[in-house]
PDB file of C-alpha atoms in Angstrom:
ATOM      1  CA  UNK A  10     -24.230 -38.603   8.176  1.00 45.00           C
ATOM      2  CA  UNK A  11     -25.168 -41.746  10.067  1.00 46.00           C
ATOM      3  CA  UNK A  12     -27.001 -44.399   8.062  1.00 52.00           C
ATOM      4  CA  UNK A  13     -30.326 -45.366   9.539  1.00 56.00           C
ATOM      5  CA  UNK A  14     -33.197 -47.601   8.468  1.00 63.00           C
ATOM      6  CA  UNK A  15     -35.128 -44.587   7.124  1.00 66.00           C
ATOM      7  CA  UNK A  16     -32.140 -43.172   5.244  1.00 68.00           C
ATOM      8  CA  UNK A  17     -31.247 -46.574   3.762  1.00 77.00           C
ATOM      9  CA  UNK A  18     -34.840 -46.974   2.569  1.00 80.00           C
ATOM     10  CA  UNK A  19     -34.813 -43.475   1.069  1.00 80.00           C
ATOM     11  CA  UNK A  20     -31.602 -44.193  -0.864  1.00 83.00           C
ATOM     12  CA  UNK A  21     -32.972 -47.553  -2.033  1.00 85.00           C
ATOM     13  CA  UNK A  22     -36.223 -46.004  -3.291  1.00 87.00           C
ATOM     14  CA  UNK A  23     -34.328 -43.216  -5.056  1.00 87.00           C
ATOM     15  CA  UNK A  24     -32.031 -45.682  -6.855  1.00 87.00           C
ATOM     16  CA  UNK A  25     -35.052 -47.797  -7.769  1.00 88.00           C
ATOM     17  CA  UNK A  26     -36.829 -44.818  -9.395  1.00 88.00           C
ATOM     18  CA  UNK A  27     -33.566 -43.819 -11.091  1.00 87.00           C
ATOM     19  CA  UNK A  28     -33.141 -47.327 -12.559  1.00 88.00           C
ATOM     20  CA  UNK A  29     -36.734 -47.393 -13.829  1.00 88.00           C
ATOM     21  CA  UNK A  30     -36.272 -43.994 -15.487  1.00 86.00           C
ATOM     22  CA  UNK A  31     -33.031 -45.114 -17.136  1.00 86.00           C
ATOM     23  CA  UNK A  32     -34.640 -48.322 -18.356  1.00 87.00           C
ATOM     24  CA  UNK A  33     -37.533 -46.368 -19.928  1.00 87.00           C
ATOM     25  CA  UNK A  34     -35.085 -43.980 -21.618  1.00 85.00           C
ATOM     26  CA  UNK A  35     -33.216 -46.930 -23.128  1.00 85.00           C
ATOM     27  CA  UNK A  36     -36.453 -48.616 -24.236  1.00 87.00           C
ATOM     28  CA  UNK A  37     -37.404 -45.467 -26.168  1.00 86.00           C
ATOM     29  CA  UNK A  38     -34.191 -45.981 -28.135  1.00 86.00           C
ATOM     30  CA  UNK A  39     -35.069 -49.630 -28.733  1.00 88.00           C
ATOM     31  CA  UNK A  40     -32.449 -50.881 -26.265  1.00 86.00           C
ATOM     32  CA  UNK A  41     -33.581 -53.727 -24.019  1.00 87.00           C
ATOM     33  CA  UNK A  42     -31.407 -54.656 -21.029  1.00 84.00           C
ATOM     34  CA  UNK A  43     -31.791 -56.932 -18.028  1.00 85.00           C
ATOM     35  CA  UNK A  44     -32.226 -55.270 -14.635  1.00 82.00           C
ATOM     36  CA  UNK A  45     -28.724 -56.285 -13.598  1.00 84.00           C
ATOM     37  CA  UNK A  46     -27.228 -54.615 -16.697  1.00 83.00           C
ATOM     38  CA  UNK A  47     -29.143 -51.384 -16.035  1.00 83.00           C
ATOM     39  CA  UNK A  48     -27.822 -51.276 -12.472  1.00 83.00           C
ATOM     40  CA  UNK A  49     -24.286 -51.952 -13.689  1.00 82.00           C
ATOM     41  CA  UNK A  50     -24.245 -49.104 -16.209  1.00 81.00           C
ATOM     42  CA  UNK A  51     -25.638 -46.686 -13.616  1.00 84.00           C
ATOM     43  CA  UNK A  52     -22.346 -46.806 -11.719  1.00 82.00           C
ATOM     44  CA  UNK A  53     -20.695 -44.039 -13.771  1.00 81.00           C
ATOM     45  CA  UNK A  54     -23.821 -41.884 -14.016  1.00 84.00           C
ATOM     46  CA  UNK A  55     -24.379 -38.775 -11.874  1.00 84.00           C
ATOM     47  CA  UNK A  56     -26.054 -39.319  -8.521  1.00 82.00           C
ATOM     48  CA  UNK A  57     -28.242 -36.287  -9.275  1.00 82.00           C
ATOM     49  CA  UNK A  58     -28.825 -36.276 -12.999  1.00 83.00           C
ATOM     50  CA  UNK A  59     -30.379 -33.544 -15.148  1.00 82.00           C
ATOM     51  CA  UNK A  60     -33.820 -34.422 -16.496  1.00 80.00           C
ATOM     52  CA  UNK A  61     -32.553 -33.391 -19.956  1.00 81.00           C
ATOM     53  CA  UNK A  62     -30.841 -36.772 -20.142  1.00 81.00           C
ATOM     54  CA  UNK A  63     -34.144 -38.651 -20.340  1.00 80.00           C
ATOM     55  CA  UNK A  64     -35.027 -36.934 -23.628  1.00 80.00           C
ATOM     56  CA  UNK A  65     -31.977 -38.366 -25.426  1.00 79.00           C
ATOM     57  CA  UNK A  66     -32.036 -41.153 -28.012  1.00 83.00           C
ATOM     58  CA  UNK A  67     -29.208 -43.673 -28.505  1.00 79.00           C
ATOM     59  CA  UNK A  68     -28.120 -45.822 -31.435  1.00 82.00           C
ATOM     60  CA  UNK A  69     -26.880 -48.619 -29.205  1.00 83.00           C
ATOM     61  CA  UNK A  70     -25.604 -49.373 -25.694  1.00 82.00           C
ATOM     62  CA  UNK A  71     -22.019 -48.509 -26.676  1.00 83.00           C
ATOM     63  CA  UNK A  72     -22.961 -44.938 -27.644  1.00 81.00           C
ATOM     64  CA  UNK A  73     -24.773 -44.552 -24.327  1.00 78.00           C
ATOM     65  CA  UNK A  74     -21.842 -45.883 -22.297  1.00 79.00           C
ATOM     66  CA  UNK A  75     -19.482 -43.512 -24.079  1.00 80.00           C
ATOM     67  CA  UNK A  76     -21.289 -40.564 -22.467  1.00 80.00           C
ATOM     68  CA  UNK A  77     -20.440 -41.583 -18.926  1.00 80.00           C
ATOM     69  CA  UNK A  78     -17.026 -42.358 -17.521  1.00 76.00           C
ATOM     70  CA  UNK A  79     -15.547 -41.947 -14.050  1.00 75.00           C
ATOM     71  CA  UNK A  80     -14.310 -38.474 -15.012  1.00 74.00           C
ATOM     72  CA  UNK A  81     -17.196 -37.179 -17.120  1.00 76.00           C
ATOM     73  CA  UNK A  82     -19.434 -34.342 -15.915  1.00 76.00           C
ATOM     74  CA  UNK A  83     -22.171 -34.678 -18.534  1.00 79.00           C
ATOM     75  CA  UNK A  84     -25.731 -34.181 -17.284  1.00 80.00           C
ATOM     76  CA  UNK A  85     -24.677 -33.573 -13.695  1.00 78.00           C
ATOM     77  CA  UNK A  86     -27.026 -31.163 -11.941  1.00 75.00           C
ATOM     78  CA  UNK A  87     -25.301 -27.843 -11.379  1.00 72.00           C
ATOM     79  CA  UNK A  88     -24.115 -26.929  -7.899  1.00 69.00           C
ATOM     80  CA  UNK A  89     -26.447 -23.932  -7.781  1.00 72.00           C
ATOM     81  CA  UNK A  90     -29.484 -26.087  -8.591  1.00 74.00           C
ATOM     82  CA  UNK A  91     -28.632 -28.570  -5.843  1.00 70.00           C
ATOM     83  CA  UNK A  92     -27.962 -25.755  -3.363  1.00 69.00           C
ATOM     84  CA  UNK A  93     -31.385 -24.220  -4.035  1.00 73.00           C
ATOM     85  CA  UNK A  94     -33.067 -27.594  -3.571  1.00 70.00           C
ATOM     86  CA  UNK A  95     -31.211 -28.245  -0.306  1.00 66.00           C
ATOM     87  CA  UNK A  96     -32.270 -24.837   1.026  1.00 68.00           C
ATOM     88  CA  UNK A  97     -35.903 -25.822   0.568  1.00 68.00           C
ATOM     89  CA  UNK A  98     -35.518 -28.861   2.829  1.00 64.00           C
ATOM     90  CA  UNK A  99     -37.040 -28.723   6.292  1.00 62.00           C
ATOM     91  CA  UNK A 100     -34.889 -30.463   8.873  1.00 59.00           C
ATOM     92  CA  UNK A 101     -35.770 -31.471  12.430  1.00 56.00           C
ATOM     93  CA  UNK A 102     -33.504 -30.451  15.275  1.00 55.00           C
ATOM     94  CA  UNK A 103     -33.732 -30.837  19.046  1.00 50.00           C
ATOM     95  CA  UNK A 104     -31.616 -27.667  19.422  1.00 52.00           C
ATOM     96  CA  UNK A 105     -33.436 -25.125  17.275  1.00 53.00           C
ATOM     97  CA  UNK A 106     -36.870 -24.686  15.724  1.00 54.00           C
ATOM     98  CA  UNK A 107     -35.343 -23.039  12.621  1.00 58.00           C
ATOM     99  CA  UNK A 108     -32.861 -25.618  11.367  1.00 58.00           C
ATOM    100  CA  UNK A 109     -31.218 -24.649   8.089  1.00 61.00           C
ATOM    101  CA  UNK A 110     -30.009 -27.620   6.055  1.00 61.00           C
ATOM    102  CA  UNK A 111     -26.780 -26.564   4.331  1.00 65.00           C
ATOM    103  CA  UNK A 112     -23.731 -28.355   2.968  1.00 68.00           C
ATOM    104  CA  UNK A 113     -21.841 -27.243   6.083  1.00 72.00           C
ATOM    105  CA  UNK A 114     -24.549 -28.721   8.313  1.00 70.00           C
ATOM    106  CA  UNK A 115     -24.458 -32.035   6.436  1.00 74.00           C
ATOM    107  CA  UNK A 116     -20.651 -32.088   6.542  1.00 79.00           C
ATOM    108  CA  UNK A 117     -20.615 -31.289  10.270  1.00 77.00           C
ATOM    109  CA  UNK A 118     -23.102 -34.087  10.955  1.00 76.00           C
ATOM    110  CA  UNK A 119     -21.070 -36.569   8.911  1.00 79.00           C
ATOM    111  CA  UNK A 120     -17.858 -35.590  10.708  1.00 80.00           C
ATOM    112  CA  UNK A 121     -19.465 -35.811  14.148  1.00 76.00           C
ATOM    113  CA  UNK A 122     -21.097 -39.190  13.518  1.00 75.00           C
ATOM    114  CA  UNK A 123     -17.913 -40.550  11.931  1.00 78.00           C
ATOM    115  CA  UNK A 124     -15.834 -39.479  14.936  1.00 75.00           C
ATOM    116  CA  UNK A 125     -18.357 -41.105  17.270  1.00 69.00           C
ATOM    117  CA  UNK A 126     -17.970 -44.369  15.361  1.00 72.00           C
ATOM    118  CA  UNK A 127     -14.183 -44.295  15.767  1.00 72.00           C
ATOM    119  CA  UNK A 128     -13.044 -43.128  12.311  1.00 79.00           C
ATOM    120  CA  UNK A 129      -9.640 -41.447  12.311  1.00 81.00           C
ATOM    121  CA  UNK A 130      -8.924 -38.000  10.830  1.00 83.00           C
ATOM    122  CA  UNK A 131      -7.680 -39.438   7.518  1.00 86.00           C
ATOM    123  CA  UNK A 132     -10.881 -41.433   7.024  1.00 84.00           C
ATOM    124  CA  UNK A 133     -13.029 -38.434   7.967  1.00 83.00           C
ATOM    125  CA  UNK A 134     -11.095 -36.269   5.518  1.00 84.00           C
ATOM    126  CA  UNK A 135     -11.697 -38.691   2.629  1.00 83.00           C
ATOM    127  CA  UNK A 136     -15.353 -39.098   3.605  1.00 80.00           C
ATOM    128  CA  UNK A 137     -16.229 -35.398   3.714  1.00 81.00           C
ATOM    129  CA  UNK A 138     -13.621 -33.605   1.600  1.00 81.00           C
ATOM    130  CA  UNK A 139     -12.308 -31.415   4.446  1.00 83.00           C
ATOM    131  CA  UNK A 140      -8.598 -31.200   5.194  1.00 86.00           C
ATOM    132  CA  UNK A 141      -7.129 -33.713   7.609  1.00 84.00           C
ATOM    133  CA  UNK A 142      -6.185 -31.023  10.204  1.00 81.00           C
ATOM    134  CA  UNK A 143      -9.811 -29.802  10.155  1.00 80.00           C
ATOM    135  CA  UNK A 144     -11.123 -33.352  10.573  1.00 80.00           C
ATOM    136  CA  UNK A 145      -8.736 -33.877  13.497  1.00 78.00           C
ATOM    137  CA  UNK A 146     -10.750 -31.372  15.570  1.00 71.00           C
ATOM    138  CA  UNK A 147     -13.715 -33.743  15.472  1.00 70.00           C
ATOM    139  CA  UNK A 148     -11.570 -36.659  16.606  1.00 69.00           C
ATOM    140  CA  UNK A 149     -10.079 -34.597  19.447  1.00 63.00           C
ATOM    141  CA  UNK A 150     -13.551 -33.426  20.567  1.00 58.00           C
ATOM    142  CA  UNK A 151     -14.396 -36.504  22.584  1.00 55.00           C
ATOM    143  CA  UNK A 152     -17.762 -37.622  23.913  1.00 56.00           C
ATOM    144  CA  UNK A 153     -17.364 -35.946  27.301  1.00 55.00           C
ATOM    145  CA  UNK A 154     -16.481 -32.639  25.645  1.00 54.00           C
ATOM    146  CA  UNK A 155     -19.618 -32.771  23.537  1.00 55.00           C
ATOM    147  CA  UNK A 156     -21.674 -33.522  26.661  1.00 56.00           C
ATOM    148  CA  UNK A 157     -20.163 -30.504  28.406  1.00 52.00           C
ATOM    149  CA  UNK A 158     -21.170 -28.276  25.498  1.00 47.00           C
ATOM    150  CA  UNK A 159     -24.671 -29.754  25.535  1.00 53.00           C
ATOM    151  CA  UNK A 160     -25.070 -29.156  29.262  1.00 55.00           C
ATOM    152  CA  UNK A 161     -23.966 -25.522  28.964  1.00 52.00           C
ATOM    153  CA  UNK A 162     -26.302 -24.632  26.119  1.00 48.00           C
ATOM    154  CA  UNK A 163     -29.206 -27.065  26.302  1.00 52.00           C
ATOM    155  CA  UNK A 164     -31.325 -25.307  28.910  1.00 52.00           C
ATOM    156  CA  UNK A 165     -31.262 -21.880  27.235  1.00 53.00           C
ATOM    157  CA  UNK A 166     -32.008 -23.250  23.790  1.00 53.00           C
ATOM    158  CA  UNK A 167     -34.636 -25.590  25.200  1.00 52.00           C
ATOM    159  CA  UNK A 168     -36.532 -22.854  27.046  1.00 51.00           C
ATOM    160  CA  UNK A 169     -36.202 -20.497  24.078  1.00 47.00           C
ATOM    161  CA  UNK A 170     -37.321 -22.842  21.312  1.00 46.00           C
ATOM    162  CA  UNK A 171     -38.741 -26.081  22.628  1.00 46.00           C
ATOM    163  CA  UNK A 172     -42.271 -25.548  23.821  1.00 44.00           C
ATOM    164  CA  UNK A 173     -44.750 -23.134  25.317  1.00 46.00           C
ATOM    165  CA  UNK A 174     -45.105 -22.692  29.082  1.00 51.00           C
ATOM    166  CA  UNK A 175     -46.546 -25.848  30.714  1.00 58.00           C
ATOM    167  CA  UNK A 176     -50.326 -25.729  31.000  1.00 61.00           C
ATOM    168  CA  UNK A 177     -52.806 -26.491  33.794  1.00 60.00           C
ATOM    169  CA  UNK A 178     -55.279 -28.229  31.498  1.00 64.00           C
ATOM    170  CA  UNK A 179     -55.672 -29.283  27.884  1.00 65.00           C
ATOM    171  CA  UNK A 180     -58.215 -28.098  25.357  1.00 64.00           C
ATOM    172  CA  UNK A 181     -60.980 -30.613  24.736  1.00 66.00           C
ATOM    173  CA  UNK A 182     -59.835 -31.170  21.141  1.00 66.00           C
ATOM    174  CA  UNK A 183     -56.161 -31.711  22.029  1.00 70.00           C
ATOM    175  CA  UNK A 184     -54.558 -35.076  21.361  1.00 79.00           C
ATOM    176  CA  UNK A 185     -53.301 -36.455  24.679  1.00 83.00           C
ATOM    177  CA  UNK A 186     -49.838 -37.854  25.431  1.00 86.00           C
ATOM    178  CA  UNK A 187     -50.191 -40.682  27.946  1.00 85.00           C
ATOM    179  CA  UNK A 188     -47.707 -42.170  30.395  1.00 84.00           C
ATOM    180  CA  UNK A 189     -47.081 -45.871  31.018  1.00 79.00           C
ATOM    181  CA  UNK A 190     -50.041 -46.032  33.407  1.00 81.00           C
ATOM    182  CA  UNK A 191     -52.325 -44.189  30.946  1.00 84.00           C
ATOM    183  CA  UNK A 192     -52.100 -40.959  32.953  1.00 86.00           C
ATOM    184  CA  UNK A 193     -52.070 -37.656  31.072  1.00 86.00           C
ATOM    185  CA  UNK A 194     -48.561 -36.246  30.592  1.00 85.00           C
ATOM    186  CA  UNK A 195     -49.301 -33.510  28.078  1.00 86.00           C
ATOM    187  CA  UNK A 196     -50.977 -32.525  24.859  1.00 83.00           C
ATOM    188  CA  UNK A 197     -50.093 -31.968  21.206  1.00 83.00           C
ATOM    189  CA  UNK A 198     -50.174 -28.588  19.466  1.00 78.00           C
ATOM    190  CA  UNK A 199     -49.590 -29.956  15.955  1.00 74.00           C
ATOM    191  CA  UNK A 200     -51.219 -33.356  15.447  1.00 77.00           C
ATOM    192  CA  UNK A 201     -49.911 -33.697  11.878  1.00 76.00           C
ATOM    193  CA  UNK A 202     -46.309 -33.148  12.942  1.00 73.00           C
ATOM    194  CA  UNK A 203     -46.784 -35.591  15.807  1.00 77.00           C
ATOM    195  CA  UNK A 204     -48.125 -38.310  13.492  1.00 75.00           C
ATOM    196  CA  UNK A 205     -45.005 -37.974  11.305  1.00 72.00           C
ATOM    197  CA  UNK A 206     -42.575 -38.020  14.242  1.00 74.00           C
ATOM    198  CA  UNK A 207     -39.370 -39.990  13.603  1.00 67.00           C
ATOM    199  CA  UNK A 208     -38.154 -40.210  17.197  1.00 68.00           C
ATOM    200  CA  UNK A 209     -36.983 -43.687  18.153  1.00 64.00           C
ATOM    201  CA  UNK A 210     -37.482 -43.065  21.884  1.00 70.00           C
ATOM    202  CA  UNK A 211     -41.277 -43.333  21.783  1.00 79.00           C
ATOM    203  CA  UNK A 212     -43.918 -41.609  23.863  1.00 82.00           C
ATOM    204  CA  UNK A 213     -43.741 -39.980  26.287  1.00 88.00           C
ATOM    205  CA  UNK A 214     -39.918 -39.916  26.701  1.00 88.00           C
ATOM    206  CA  UNK A 215     -39.330 -38.730  23.144  1.00 86.00           C
ATOM    207  CA  UNK A 216     -41.912 -35.926  23.429  1.00 86.00           C
ATOM    208  CA  UNK A 217     -39.965 -33.691  25.810  1.00 86.00           C
ATOM    209  CA  UNK A 218     -38.401 -30.764  23.982  1.00 80.00           C
ATOM    210  CA  UNK A 219     -40.579 -31.162  20.905  1.00 81.00           C
ATOM    211  CA  UNK A 220     -42.091 -27.826  19.766  1.00 76.00           C
ATOM    212  CA  UNK A 221     -45.457 -29.585  19.501  1.00 78.00           C
ATOM    213  CA  UNK A 222     -45.457 -30.960  23.053  1.00 83.00           C
ATOM    214  CA  UNK A 223     -47.555 -29.144  25.707  1.00 82.00           C
ATOM    215  CA  UNK A 224     -46.550 -30.619  29.090  1.00 84.00           C
ATOM    216  CA  UNK A 225     -49.160 -30.617  31.821  1.00 84.00           C
ATOM    217  CA  UNK A 226     -48.063 -28.613  34.820  1.00 82.00           C
ATOM    218  CA  UNK A 227     -49.110 -31.171  37.436  1.00 83.00           C
ATOM    219  CA  UNK A 228     -48.354 -34.344  35.454  1.00 86.00           C
ATOM    220  CA  UNK A 229     -46.073 -37.020  36.898  1.00 90.00           C
ATOM    221  CA  UNK A 230     -42.968 -36.109  34.899  1.00 91.00           C
ATOM    222  CA  UNK A 231     -40.726 -37.643  37.583  1.00 91.00           C
ATOM    223  CA  UNK A 232     -42.016 -41.121  36.768  1.00 92.00           C
ATOM    224  CA  UNK A 233     -41.131 -40.508  33.114  1.00 92.00           C
ATOM    225  CA  UNK A 234     -37.667 -39.427  34.274  1.00 93.00           C
ATOM    226  CA  UNK A 235     -37.273 -42.668  36.255  1.00 93.00           C
ATOM    227  CA  UNK A 236     -38.279 -44.687  33.198  1.00 91.00           C
ATOM    228  CA  UNK A 237     -35.799 -42.794  31.013  1.00 91.00           C
ATOM    229  CA  UNK A 238     -32.996 -43.389  33.514  1.00 92.00           C
ATOM    230  CA  UNK A 239     -33.861 -47.091  33.645  1.00 91.00           C
ATOM    231  CA  UNK A 240     -33.782 -47.260  29.859  1.00 89.00           C
ATOM    232  CA  UNK A 241     -30.417 -45.504  29.835  1.00 89.00           C
ATOM    233  CA  UNK A 242     -28.964 -48.026  32.301  1.00 88.00           C
ATOM    234  CA  UNK A 243     -30.263 -50.921  30.187  1.00 86.00           C
ATOM    235  CA  UNK A 244     -28.790 -49.445  27.000  1.00 80.00           C
ATOM    236  CA  UNK A 245     -25.391 -48.997  28.619  1.00 82.00           C
ATOM    237  CA  UNK A 246     -25.363 -52.647  29.694  1.00 79.00           C
ATOM    238  CA  UNK A 247     -26.932 -54.392  26.725  1.00 74.00           C
ATOM    239  CA  UNK A 248     -26.347 -52.389  23.531  1.00 67.00           C
ATOM    240  CA  UNK A 249     -23.377 -53.341  21.314  1.00 63.00           C
ATOM    241  CA  UNK A 250     -20.592 -50.772  21.390  1.00 61.00           C
ATOM    242  CA  UNK A 251     -21.115 -49.877  17.701  1.00 50.00           C
ATOM    243  CA  UNK A 252     -24.460 -48.191  18.464  1.00 51.00           C
ATOM    244  CA  UNK A 253     -24.114 -47.514  22.201  1.00 54.00           C
ATOM    245  CA  UNK A 254     -22.501 -44.058  22.108  1.00 66.00           C
ATOM    246  CA  UNK A 255     -25.104 -42.502  19.811  1.00 71.00           C
ATOM    247  CA  UNK A 256     -28.037 -44.109  21.629  1.00 75.00           C
ATOM    248  CA  UNK A 257     -26.724 -43.166  25.054  1.00 81.00           C
ATOM    249  CA  UNK A 258     -25.956 -39.596  23.978  1.00 79.00           C
ATOM    250  CA  UNK A 259     -29.465 -39.108  22.571  1.00 82.00           C
ATOM    251  CA  UNK A 260     -31.129 -40.557  25.672  1.00 87.00           C
ATOM    252  CA  UNK A 261     -28.953 -38.505  28.030  1.00 86.00           C
ATOM    253  CA  UNK A 262     -29.959 -35.350  26.182  1.00 84.00           C
ATOM    254  CA  UNK A 263     -33.615 -36.354  26.467  1.00 88.00           C
ATOM    255  CA  UNK A 264     -33.193 -36.923  30.207  1.00 90.00           C
ATOM    256  CA  UNK A 265     -31.805 -33.392  30.494  1.00 86.00           C
ATOM    257  CA  UNK A 266     -34.958 -32.085  28.810  1.00 85.00           C
ATOM    258  CA  UNK A 267     -37.210 -33.991  31.194  1.00 88.00           C
ATOM    259  CA  UNK A 268     -35.273 -32.551  34.149  1.00 87.00           C
ATOM    260  CA  UNK A 269     -35.664 -29.038  32.753  1.00 82.00           C
ATOM    261  CA  UNK A 270     -39.396 -29.645  32.327  1.00 84.00           C
ATOM    262  CA  UNK A 271     -39.674 -30.780  35.948  1.00 86.00           C
ATOM    263  CA  UNK A 272     -37.742 -27.750  37.181  1.00 81.00           C
ATOM    264  CA  UNK A 273     -39.879 -25.409  35.093  1.00 78.00           C
ATOM    265  CA  UNK A 274     -43.131 -26.998  36.289  1.00 81.00           C
ATOM    266  CA  UNK A 275     -41.982 -26.863  39.929  1.00 80.00           C
ATOM    267  CA  UNK A 276     -41.092 -23.191  39.585  1.00 75.00           C
ATOM    268  CA  UNK A 277     -44.440 -22.297  38.046  1.00 73.00           C
ATOM    269  CA  UNK A 278     -46.345 -24.242  40.696  1.00 77.00           C
ATOM    270  CA  UNK A 279     -44.356 -22.531  43.462  1.00 75.00           C
ATOM    271  CA  UNK A 280     -45.047 -19.129  41.929  1.00 68.00           C
ATOM    272  CA  UNK A 281     -48.766 -19.880  41.805  1.00 67.00           C
ATOM    273  CA  UNK A 282     -48.739 -21.108  45.412  1.00 66.00           C
ATOM    274  CA  UNK A 283     -47.029 -17.917  46.539  1.00 65.00           C
ATOM    275  CA  UNK A 284     -49.661 -15.837  44.751  1.00 61.00           C
ATOM    276  CA  UNK A 285     -52.465 -17.856  46.362  1.00 62.00           C
ATOM    277  CA  UNK A 286     -50.953 -17.394  49.835  1.00 63.00           C
ATOM    278  CA  UNK A 287     -50.923 -13.629  49.526  1.00 56.00           C
TER     279      UNK A 287
END
């Protein structure tokens, strides 16, 4: 799984809460440690620890440390518990509206992102726990191959899951998506989801393909396409190679969605014109 600013912040906040909980548990036993010592003794503790641990009492730091070694499994959350929690997570996907977050999905994402960053099959195997021959498939599946798969399946999935048919006009209470010249591009079906959007591409480029986006039938989507293509060209030239592939791939996929929107709008307009001419 690729590290991002949001993910790094999430991990940091989790470790911070964990450290505070551990410190409180030790204080209840009359053990006072500096922050640096608490962080140090966390190293052998489970990443996901059972809440039963925080009800324990210790005679001293040595008795606490004896509970946790590199090979101990004490107070680790059971696999079934973690699996049930993961199943309750709601992921966001630009391919499907019903993304299921599973260990296989997380492993696949980690393998794909690792291969994109140039890790070899041995490194991918150690990172994810899969066999080296299995990891080699992700190394062999190069960027162009992934693009070919995207191009073959994107349109069908997009039309099936992405958004409702483009509309002639917006409801008066709809939030409006504006273009660079403050022209209306579309509306929003779910304002709450839109306000929590994590897309890094911004409006309106990042809106295409979102289940909450309602594109206007006669909006100037071609100008948005030109802007997206210009942004793609700039990224190819100026971004460092370490982040270029992922950024370019995401933007290229978004450009495909804008093109599909344009084609769909053109088709609907032509159908309406043919009806009016009859």
